[in-house]
Amino acid sequence: MRINLQAIKVIYKYEMLRAWKTLFQSLASPVISTALYFVVFGSAIGSRIDTIEGVSYGLFIVPGLTMLSLLTQSIANASFGIFFPKFTGSIYEVLSAPVSFFEIMVGYVGAAATKSFILGVVILITASFFVDLKIAHPVWMATFLILTCISFSLFGFIIGLWANNFEKLQIIPLLIITPLVFLGGSFYSVSMLPPFWQTVTLFNPVLYLVSGFRWSFFEVSDVNVGLSLGMIVVFLVACLLVISWMFKTGYRLKE
């Protein structure tokens, strides 16, 4: 099957231009929020905590803060990107064009993942002003960063297809994703929890993302790094299968 690269390019450029017009919301706002997290958690709480697994608390929370922003922004960018054409009715023009679901998905998800990746890099640069940030495995860090951006942009794309109003567009990120990130070891090590809650936390998928990403910085993790990488790949493939099914069946695409 021949891939329509021009169609992908048009969708991708349109989404990137839309992000540029809302630069403050897309980039500055999450960076300011991250800086405030450093002030509160890194300074106020960090001054009362010596180290966690040999890493200063201010450094320890950098991967968790980055993941918090990446997950929420990847979902928000991708979900709104596909929901807005549905809301305005312009989705029919895309569906009637000689463009496959794969090309539509790559255009929207590619733009959302790119914006999230840029955001992640900016957050890490911002963090370097607060702590002496060093990355033990830069290649693995970039791998986890890219896979997370792509997989959760795919998940956001699913939410955008599923949602039929703005309330549903926000309910999953606010009520499910954000709590999972906070309870996934973003600001603490799972080893600090009682045995029962350590076991419960292992069922939180976000734990594996945060743990693997943190390992790439400090070579410390709560779970096996290979398992973390595997969980991301499984989640990515599952999202691809769901999106394929939604386009083949037309689920909520024409509501």
mmCIF file of C-alpha atoms in Angstrom:
data_model
loop_
_atom_site.group_PDB
_atom_site.id
_atom_site.type_symbol
_atom_site.label_atom_id
_atom_site.label_comp_id
_atom_site.label_asym_id
_atom_site.label_seq_id
_atom_site.Cartn_x
_atom_site.Cartn_y
_atom_site.Cartn_z
ATOM 1 C CA MET A 1 0.000 0.000 0.000
ATOM 2 C CA ARG A 2 1.347 3.378 -1.028
ATOM 3 C CA ILE A 3 1.430 5.941 1.786
ATOM 4 C CA ASN A 4 0.145 9.411 0.959
ATOM 5 C CA LEU A 5 2.989 11.454 2.439
ATOM 6 C CA GLN A 6 1.492 14.725 1.202
ATOM 7 C CA ALA A 7 -1.703 14.131 3.196
ATOM 8 C CA ILE A 8 0.313 13.359 6.332
ATOM 9 C CA LYS A 9 2.379 16.506 5.793
ATOM 10 C CA VAL A 10 -0.701 18.724 5.421
ATOM 11 C CA ILE A 11 -2.360 17.418 8.615
ATOM 12 C CA TYR A 12 0.923 17.560 10.519
ATOM 13 C CA LYS A 13 1.705 21.152 9.456
ATOM 14 C CA TYR A 14 -1.836 22.309 10.244
ATOM 15 C CA GLU A 15 -1.643 20.899 13.776
ATOM 16 C CA MET A 16 1.805 22.343 14.375
ATOM 17 C CA LEU A 17 0.675 25.787 13.167
ATOM 18 C CA ARG A 18 -2.312 25.611 15.515
ATOM 19 C CA ALA A 19 0.050 24.899 18.398
ATOM 20 C CA TRP A 20 2.217 27.854 17.415
ATOM 21 C CA LYS A 21 -0.806 30.171 17.637
ATOM 22 C CA THR A 22 -1.470 28.957 21.187
ATOM 23 C CA LEU A 23 2.179 28.849 22.225
ATOM 24 C CA PHE A 24 1.581 30.104 25.771
ATOM 25 C CA GLN A 25 -0.997 27.407 26.495
ATOM 26 C CA SER A 26 0.971 24.679 24.705
ATOM 27 C CA LEU A 27 4.424 25.397 26.110
ATOM 28 C CA ALA A 28 4.759 28.211 28.627
ATOM 29 C CA SER A 29 1.947 27.135 30.941
ATOM 30 C CA PRO A 30 3.265 23.574 31.574
ATOM 31 C CA VAL A 31 6.798 24.928 32.058
ATOM 32 C CA ILE A 32 5.598 27.446 34.654
ATOM 33 C CA SER A 33 3.661 24.695 36.422
ATOM 34 C CA THR A 34 6.785 22.511 36.495
ATOM 35 C CA ALA A 35 8.847 25.360 37.935
ATOM 36 C CA LEU A 36 6.261 25.773 40.706
ATOM 37 C CA TYR A 37 6.466 22.032 41.443
ATOM 38 C CA PHE A 38 10.212 22.418 41.907
ATOM 39 C CA VAL A 39 9.711 25.339 44.263
ATOM 40 C CA VAL A 40 7.165 23.452 46.374
ATOM 41 C CA PHE A 41 8.429 19.864 46.234
ATOM 42 C CA GLY A 42 12.111 20.441 45.540
ATOM 43 C CA SER A 43 12.686 23.251 48.025
ATOM 44 C CA ALA A 44 10.023 22.960 50.717
ATOM 45 C CA ILE A 45 9.738 19.168 50.915
ATOM 46 C CA GLY A 46 13.198 18.373 49.548
ATOM 47 C CA SER A 47 14.828 20.253 52.395
ATOM 48 C CA ARG A 48 13.260 17.748 54.816
ATOM 49 C CA ILE A 49 14.287 14.656 52.818
ATOM 50 C CA ASP A 50 17.963 13.758 52.540
ATOM 51 C CA THR A 51 18.167 11.334 49.613
ATOM 52 C CA ILE A 52 16.115 8.565 47.997
ATOM 53 C CA GLU A 53 18.160 5.572 46.840
ATOM 54 C CA GLY A 54 21.259 7.777 46.890
ATOM 55 C CA VAL A 55 19.712 10.537 44.774
ATOM 56 C CA SER A 56 18.837 13.974 46.166
ATOM 57 C CA TYR A 57 15.092 14.571 46.305
ATOM 58 C CA GLY A 58 15.240 17.533 43.921
ATOM 59 C CA LEU A 59 16.890 15.345 41.286
ATOM 60 C CA PHE A 60 14.726 12.332 42.061
ATOM 61 C CA ILE A 61 11.472 14.086 41.111
ATOM 62 C CA VAL A 62 12.724 15.371 37.723
ATOM 63 C CA PRO A 63 11.676 12.259 35.726
ATOM 64 C CA GLY A 64 8.329 12.130 37.530
ATOM 65 C CA LEU A 65 7.571 15.788 36.847
ATOM 66 C CA THR A 66 8.562 15.353 33.210
ATOM 67 C CA MET A 67 6.303 12.324 32.848
ATOM 68 C CA LEU A 68 3.419 14.158 34.511
ATOM 69 C CA SER A 69 3.581 16.896 31.886
ATOM 70 C CA LEU A 70 4.275 14.520 28.987
ATOM 71 C CA LEU A 71 1.316 12.255 29.693
ATOM 72 C CA THR A 72 -1.204 15.030 30.243
ATOM 73 C CA GLN A 73 -0.031 17.153 27.311
ATOM 74 C CA SER A 74 0.275 14.219 24.880
ATOM 75 C CA ILE A 75 -3.309 13.227 25.634
ATOM 76 C CA ALA A 76 -4.588 16.818 25.506
ATOM 77 C CA ASN A 77 -2.859 17.657 22.205
ATOM 78 C CA ALA A 78 -3.958 14.518 20.372
ATOM 79 C CA SER A 79 -7.505 14.366 21.768
ATOM 80 C CA PHE A 80 -8.328 17.987 20.963
ATOM 81 C CA GLY A 81 -6.625 17.709 17.558
ATOM 82 C CA ILE A 82 -9.090 15.068 16.319
ATOM 83 C CA PHE A 83 -12.083 16.142 18.437
ATOM 84 C CA PHE A 84 -12.206 19.693 17.083
ATOM 85 C CA PRO A 85 -12.765 18.587 13.435
ATOM 86 C CA LYS A 86 -15.577 16.346 14.717
ATOM 87 C CA PHE A 87 -17.043 19.249 16.680
ATOM 88 C CA THR A 88 -16.960 21.655 13.706
ATOM 89 C CA GLY A 89 -17.951 19.038 11.122
ATOM 90 C CA SER A 90 -14.769 19.382 9.077
ATOM 91 C CA ILE A 91 -13.961 15.724 9.862
ATOM 92 C CA TYR A 92 -16.213 14.779 6.918
ATOM 93 C CA GLU A 93 -13.823 16.486 4.521
ATOM 94 C CA VAL A 94 -10.960 14.396 5.890
ATOM 95 C CA LEU A 95 -12.957 11.158 5.782
ATOM 96 C CA SER A 96 -14.143 11.770 2.212
ATOM 97 C CA ALA A 97 -10.622 12.490 0.963
ATOM 98 C CA PRO A 98 -8.489 9.651 -0.479
ATOM 99 C CA VAL A 99 -6.635 9.312 2.816
ATOM 100 C CA SER A 100 -6.378 6.132 4.878
ATOM 101 C CA PHE A 101 -6.947 5.943 8.632
ATOM 102 C CA PHE A 102 -3.213 5.289 9.016
ATOM 103 C CA GLU A 103 -2.309 8.551 7.287
ATOM 104 C CA ILE A 104 -4.852 10.519 9.323
ATOM 105 C CA MET A 105 -3.552 8.975 12.528
ATOM 106 C CA VAL A 106 0.114 9.599 11.678
ATOM 107 C CA GLY A 107 -0.607 13.246 10.877
ATOM 108 C CA TYR A 108 -2.505 14.028 14.068
ATOM 109 C CA VAL A 109 -0.537 11.776 16.425
ATOM 110 C CA GLY A 110 2.789 12.787 14.895
ATOM 111 C CA ALA A 111 2.068 16.455 15.542
ATOM 112 C CA ALA A 112 0.862 15.791 19.101
ATOM 113 C CA ALA A 113 3.916 13.638 19.872
ATOM 114 C CA THR A 114 6.255 16.272 18.416
ATOM 115 C CA LYS A 115 4.736 18.997 20.601
ATOM 116 C CA SER A 116 5.004 16.765 23.671
ATOM 117 C CA PHE A 117 8.618 15.864 22.885
ATOM 118 C CA ILE A 118 9.553 19.548 22.555
ATOM 119 C CA LEU A 119 7.771 20.205 25.842
ATOM 120 C CA GLY A 120 9.688 17.374 27.525
ATOM 121 C CA VAL A 121 13.021 18.786 26.342
ATOM 122 C CA VAL A 122 12.076 22.285 27.536
ATOM 123 C CA ILE A 123 11.045 20.919 30.950
ATOM 124 C CA LEU A 124 14.377 19.115 31.315
ATOM 125 C CA ILE A 125 16.197 22.324 30.394
ATOM 126 C CA THR A 126 14.084 24.171 32.966
ATOM 127 C CA ALA A 127 14.921 21.533 35.586
ATOM 128 C CA SER A 128 18.631 22.018 34.959
ATOM 129 C CA PHE A 129 18.316 25.546 36.377
ATOM 130 C CA PHE A 130 17.067 24.127 39.684
ATOM 131 C CA VAL A 131 19.230 21.016 40.067
ATOM 132 C CA ASP A 132 22.511 19.650 38.732
ATOM 133 C CA LEU A 133 20.889 17.370 36.179
ATOM 134 C CA LYS A 134 22.965 14.548 34.692
ATOM 135 C CA ILE A 135 21.697 11.762 32.439
ATOM 136 C CA ALA A 136 23.378 8.374 32.793
ATOM 137 C CA HIS A 137 21.909 6.904 29.592
ATOM 138 C CA PRO A 138 20.932 9.678 27.119
ATOM 139 C CA VAL A 139 19.926 7.244 24.348
ATOM 140 C CA TRP A 140 17.605 5.290 26.630
ATOM 141 C CA MET A 141 16.233 8.533 28.034
ATOM 142 C CA ALA A 142 15.369 9.706 24.519
ATOM 143 C CA THR A 143 13.874 6.277 23.729
ATOM 144 C CA PHE A 144 11.565 6.356 26.758
ATOM 145 C CA LEU A 145 10.699 9.983 26.001
ATOM 146 C CA ILE A 146 9.773 9.308 22.369
ATOM 147 C CA LEU A 147 7.836 6.101 23.078
ATOM 148 C CA THR A 148 5.882 7.784 25.858
ATOM 149 C CA CYS A 149 5.005 10.756 23.642
ATOM 150 C CA ILE A 150 3.829 8.495 20.808
ATOM 151 C CA SER A 151 1.921 5.966 22.927
ATOM 152 C CA PHE A 152 0.004 8.547 24.974
ATOM 153 C CA SER A 153 -0.664 10.671 21.912
ATOM 154 C CA LEU A 154 -2.262 7.549 20.437
ATOM 155 C CA PHE A 155 -4.272 7.157 23.639
ATOM 156 C CA GLY A 156 -5.334 10.797 23.411
ATOM 157 C CA PHE A 157 -6.356 10.223 19.799
ATOM 158 C CA ILE A 158 -8.643 7.427 20.997
ATOM 159 C CA ILE A 159 -10.176 9.724 23.607
ATOM 160 C CA GLY A 160 -10.759 12.393 20.959
ATOM 161 C CA LEU A 161 -12.540 9.884 18.727
ATOM 162 C CA TRP A 162 -14.593 8.528 21.627
ATOM 163 C CA ALA A 163 -15.636 11.864 23.153
ATOM 164 C CA ASN A 164 -18.780 13.555 21.852
ATOM 165 C CA ASN A 165 -18.549 16.644 24.076
ATOM 166 C CA PHE A 166 -15.901 18.718 25.841
ATOM 167 C CA GLU A 167 -16.728 17.212 29.225
ATOM 168 C CA LYS A 168 -15.860 13.695 28.075
ATOM 169 C CA LEU A 169 -12.707 15.061 26.475
ATOM 170 C CA GLN A 170 -11.437 16.088 29.924
ATOM 171 C CA ILE A 171 -12.832 13.408 32.212
ATOM 172 C CA ILE A 172 -10.283 10.631 31.570
ATOM 173 C CA PRO A 173 -7.143 12.821 31.857
ATOM 174 C CA LEU A 174 -8.459 14.541 35.009
ATOM 175 C CA LEU A 175 -10.015 11.603 36.853
ATOM 176 C CA ILE A 176 -7.789 8.730 35.724
ATOM 177 C CA ILE A 177 -4.441 9.734 34.198
ATOM 178 C CA THR A 178 -3.406 12.495 36.626
ATOM 179 C CA PRO A 179 -4.131 10.407 39.777
ATOM 180 C CA LEU A 180 -2.275 7.440 38.250
ATOM 181 C CA VAL A 181 0.767 9.641 37.636
ATOM 182 C CA PHE A 182 0.770 10.974 41.191
ATOM 183 C CA LEU A 183 0.364 7.437 42.568
ATOM 184 C CA GLY A 184 2.919 5.953 40.157
ATOM 185 C CA GLY A 185 6.080 6.887 42.027
ATOM 186 C CA SER A 186 6.529 10.319 40.487
ATOM 187 C CA PHE A 187 7.452 11.942 43.794
ATOM 188 C CA TYR A 188 8.552 8.940 45.840
ATOM 189 C CA SER A 189 10.070 5.484 45.602
ATOM 190 C CA VAL A 190 7.739 2.516 45.815
ATOM 191 C CA SER A 191 10.151 0.974 48.346
ATOM 192 C CA MET A 192 9.042 3.677 50.798
ATOM 193 C CA LEU A 193 5.513 2.231 50.895
ATOM 194 C CA PRO A 194 4.233 -0.571 53.161
ATOM 195 C CA PRO A 195 4.390 -4.051 51.519
ATOM 196 C CA PHE A 196 0.651 -4.141 50.766
ATOM 197 C CA TRP A 197 0.695 -0.813 48.929
ATOM 198 C CA GLN A 198 3.869 -1.772 47.079
ATOM 199 C CA THR A 199 1.932 -4.688 45.603
ATOM 200 C CA VAL A 200 -1.060 -2.490 44.753
ATOM 201 C CA THR A 201 1.191 0.070 43.037
ATOM 202 C CA LEU A 202 2.556 -2.622 40.717
ATOM 203 C CA PHE A 203 -0.861 -2.650 39.010
ATOM 204 C CA ASN A 204 -0.449 1.020 38.096
ATOM 205 C CA PRO A 205 0.834 1.117 34.479
ATOM 206 C CA VAL A 206 2.295 4.602 34.922
ATOM 207 C CA LEU A 207 4.744 3.212 37.499
ATOM 208 C CA TYR A 208 6.601 1.368 34.723
ATOM 209 C CA LEU A 209 6.918 4.528 32.620
ATOM 210 C CA VAL A 210 8.229 6.650 35.483
ATOM 211 C CA SER A 211 10.537 3.899 36.744
ATOM 212 C CA GLY A 212 12.121 3.233 33.347
ATOM 213 C CA PHE A 213 12.523 6.926 32.622
ATOM 214 C CA ARG A 214 14.109 7.501 36.048
ATOM 215 C CA TRP A 215 16.541 4.630 35.471
ATOM 216 C CA SER A 216 17.855 6.349 32.339
ATOM 217 C CA PHE A 217 18.842 9.307 34.552
ATOM 218 C CA PHE A 218 20.147 7.770 37.783
ATOM 219 C CA GLU A 219 20.320 3.981 37.160
ATOM 220 C CA VAL A 220 17.791 3.411 39.943
ATOM 221 C CA SER A 221 14.323 1.985 39.331
ATOM 222 C CA ASP A 222 11.399 0.414 41.160
ATOM 223 C CA VAL A 223 10.824 -2.278 38.518
ATOM 224 C CA ASN A 224 12.934 -4.022 35.892
ATOM 225 C CA VAL A 225 13.902 -1.702 33.027
ATOM 226 C CA GLY A 226 13.111 -4.325 30.390
ATOM 227 C CA LEU A 227 9.630 -4.725 31.857
ATOM 228 C CA SER A 228 9.140 -0.952 31.742
ATOM 229 C CA LEU A 229 10.094 -0.855 28.070
ATOM 230 C CA GLY A 230 7.870 -3.842 27.317
ATOM 231 C CA MET A 231 4.867 -2.218 28.994
ATOM 232 C CA ILE A 232 5.229 0.890 26.833
ATOM 233 C CA VAL A 233 5.432 -1.171 23.638
ATOM 234 C CA VAL A 234 2.395 -3.273 24.613
ATOM 235 C CA PHE A 235 0.390 -0.133 25.370
ATOM 236 C CA LEU A 236 1.429 1.429 22.052
ATOM 237 C CA VAL A 237 0.396 -1.642 20.049
ATOM 238 C CA ALA A 238 -2.912 -1.882 21.933
ATOM 239 C CA CYS A 239 -3.693 1.755 21.069
ATOM 240 C CA LEU A 240 -2.916 1.131 17.396
ATOM 241 C CA LEU A 241 -5.301 -1.830 17.331
ATOM 242 C CA VAL A 242 -8.087 0.165 18.982
ATOM 243 C CA ILE A 243 -7.686 3.072 16.538
ATOM 244 C CA SER A 244 -7.716 0.670 13.592
ATOM 245 C CA TRP A 245 -10.973 -0.856 14.860
ATOM 246 C CA MET A 246 -12.571 2.565 15.405
ATOM 247 C CA PHE A 247 -11.837 3.663 11.839
ATOM 248 C CA LYS A 248 -12.888 0.362 10.290
ATOM 249 C CA THR A 249 -16.222 0.378 12.121
ATOM 250 C CA GLY A 250 -16.699 4.138 11.962
ATOM 251 C CA TYR A 251 -17.210 4.238 15.721
ATOM 252 C CA ARG A 252 -18.275 7.788 16.680
ATOM 253 C CA LEU A 253 -16.558 9.238 13.630
ATOM 254 C CA LYS A 254 -19.804 10.530 12.116
ATOM 255 C CA GLU A 255 -21.705 11.606 15.223
#
